Amino acid sequence: MSDLKTIIPLSCLALLALGLPLTSYAESSDVIGTGNIEMTGGIPKQPIDPENPEIPVDPGPSPSTDGPLRIDFVSSFHFGHNKIEEKNRQFYANAQLFHDGTTPRGSYIQITDERSDKKGWTLQVRQEYQFRNTIIQEKEAQELKGATLSLDHGWANSVYTWETPPIVTKDTIEISELAMTQNIAIAEIGSGKGQWTIEFGASETNKNQQKNTLFPKTTPSGDAIVDPEFENQPVYGNTAIFLSVPERTEIKPVQYETELTWILAALPT
């Protein structure tokens, strides 16, 4: 079982070349050729575009796990700067940006299963503690009490189209009970082999008939918000990932954080 913690501020592929002998006759002269072959195996951990999985991308550093059943990449959920309101307290996470010119995507997690037995796996997530800021002097006000993190519109994609895909939870995943695991996806026995992405939401350019959930984030004056960590690219919000805070909960003008644990486990035998 692989556990992967993230902090939130708001089958092997082998190439084989076969050659047939080639003989030529030309007045008692012989030509002897040489041949070589390089064998490669294993699925790279390089992150891929969740909407075009044949294309490698650069989303920046990410925690990951090792082994034949592993997590290659997981997006961090950044919510950016938000105005404190008395009502309509629903805050959308930023979309995933890239350093290589790829347009924004929904946040995603990338899983590889290169075991030979196709015994299946499960992906779960757990929130370890409530969004909080321990610098706040009033202890009762350190947490966003009753806040709920929701993940929606999850879907799987892969270049391994000949394999049976994992089943992604279709209902909105509401993480409100702390330290309690929530199911994200399950690959039943005989399925989920290869490399898969599970994206929450999608861009308008996706080719998989997924609903567009991305929108540009702007300042109160209407200017585009940019991210200096991604070459000042425009920031997009994603309506598929949102944080809901009750109206009765006091919000301070500070940064709140939480921790998620992603759990990838083989099915029991």
mmCIF file of C-alpha atoms in Angstrom, residues 109 121-126 151-156 166-174 180-187 197-200 261-265:
data_model
loop_
_atom_site.group_PDB
_atom_site.id
_atom_site.type_symbol
_atom_site.label_atom_id
_atom_site.label_comp_id
_atom_site.label_asym_id
_atom_site.label_seq_id
_atom_site.Cartn_x
_atom_site.Cartn_y
_atom_site.Cartn_z
ATOM 1 C CA ILE A 109 -3.531 12.244 -10.013
ATOM 2 C CA TRP A 121 -6.212 -1.549 -6.881
ATOM 3 C CA THR A 122 -8.110 1.112 -4.984
ATOM 4 C CA LEU A 123 -7.447 4.840 -4.666
ATOM 5 C CA GLN A 124 -8.682 6.700 -1.594
ATOM 6 C CA VAL A 125 -8.117 10.092 -0.010
ATOM 7 C CA ARG A 126 -8.235 11.239 3.592
ATOM 8 C CA LEU A 151 -14.156 16.804 -5.540
ATOM 9 C CA ASP A 152 -16.433 16.378 -8.551
ATOM 10 C CA HIS A 153 -16.480 15.337 -12.226
ATOM 11 C CA GLY A 154 -13.716 12.750 -11.830
ATOM 12 C CA TRP A 155 -12.814 10.704 -14.915
ATOM 13 C CA ALA A 156 -10.034 8.345 -16.018
ATOM 14 C CA PRO A 166 -10.706 1.817 -13.371
ATOM 15 C CA ILE A 167 -14.139 2.849 -12.135
ATOM 16 C CA VAL A 168 -14.124 6.433 -10.863
ATOM 17 C CA THR A 169 -16.638 7.551 -8.244
ATOM 18 C CA LYS A 170 -19.370 9.491 -10.049
ATOM 19 C CA ASP A 171 -20.911 11.129 -7.005
ATOM 20 C CA THR A 172 -19.423 14.321 -5.612
ATOM 21 C CA ILE A 173 -16.787 13.377 -3.037
ATOM 22 C CA GLU A 174 -17.430 15.504 0.044
ATOM 23 C CA MET A 180 -12.054 9.218 7.292
ATOM 24 C CA THR A 181 -11.086 7.713 3.925
ATOM 25 C CA GLN A 182 -13.126 8.464 0.823
ATOM 26 C CA ASN A 183 -13.125 6.251 -2.270
ATOM 27 C CA ILE A 184 -11.858 7.894 -5.455
ATOM 28 C CA ALA A 185 -11.528 4.945 -7.843
ATOM 29 C CA ILE A 186 -11.326 1.169 -7.967
ATOM 30 C CA ALA A 187 -9.680 -1.067 -10.542
ATOM 31 C CA THR A 197 -4.801 9.718 -14.906
ATOM 32 C CA ILE A 198 -7.843 10.686 -12.877
ATOM 33 C CA GLU A 199 -8.745 14.306 -13.549
ATOM 34 C CA PHE A 200 -11.301 16.347 -11.650
ATOM 35 C CA THR A 261 -3.300 11.611 2.358
ATOM 36 C CA TRP A 262 -3.751 9.729 -0.938
ATOM 37 C CA ILE A 263 -3.889 5.958 -0.445
ATOM 38 C CA LEU A 264 -3.189 3.564 -3.329
ATOM 39 C CA ALA A 265 -3.568 -0.083 -2.353
#
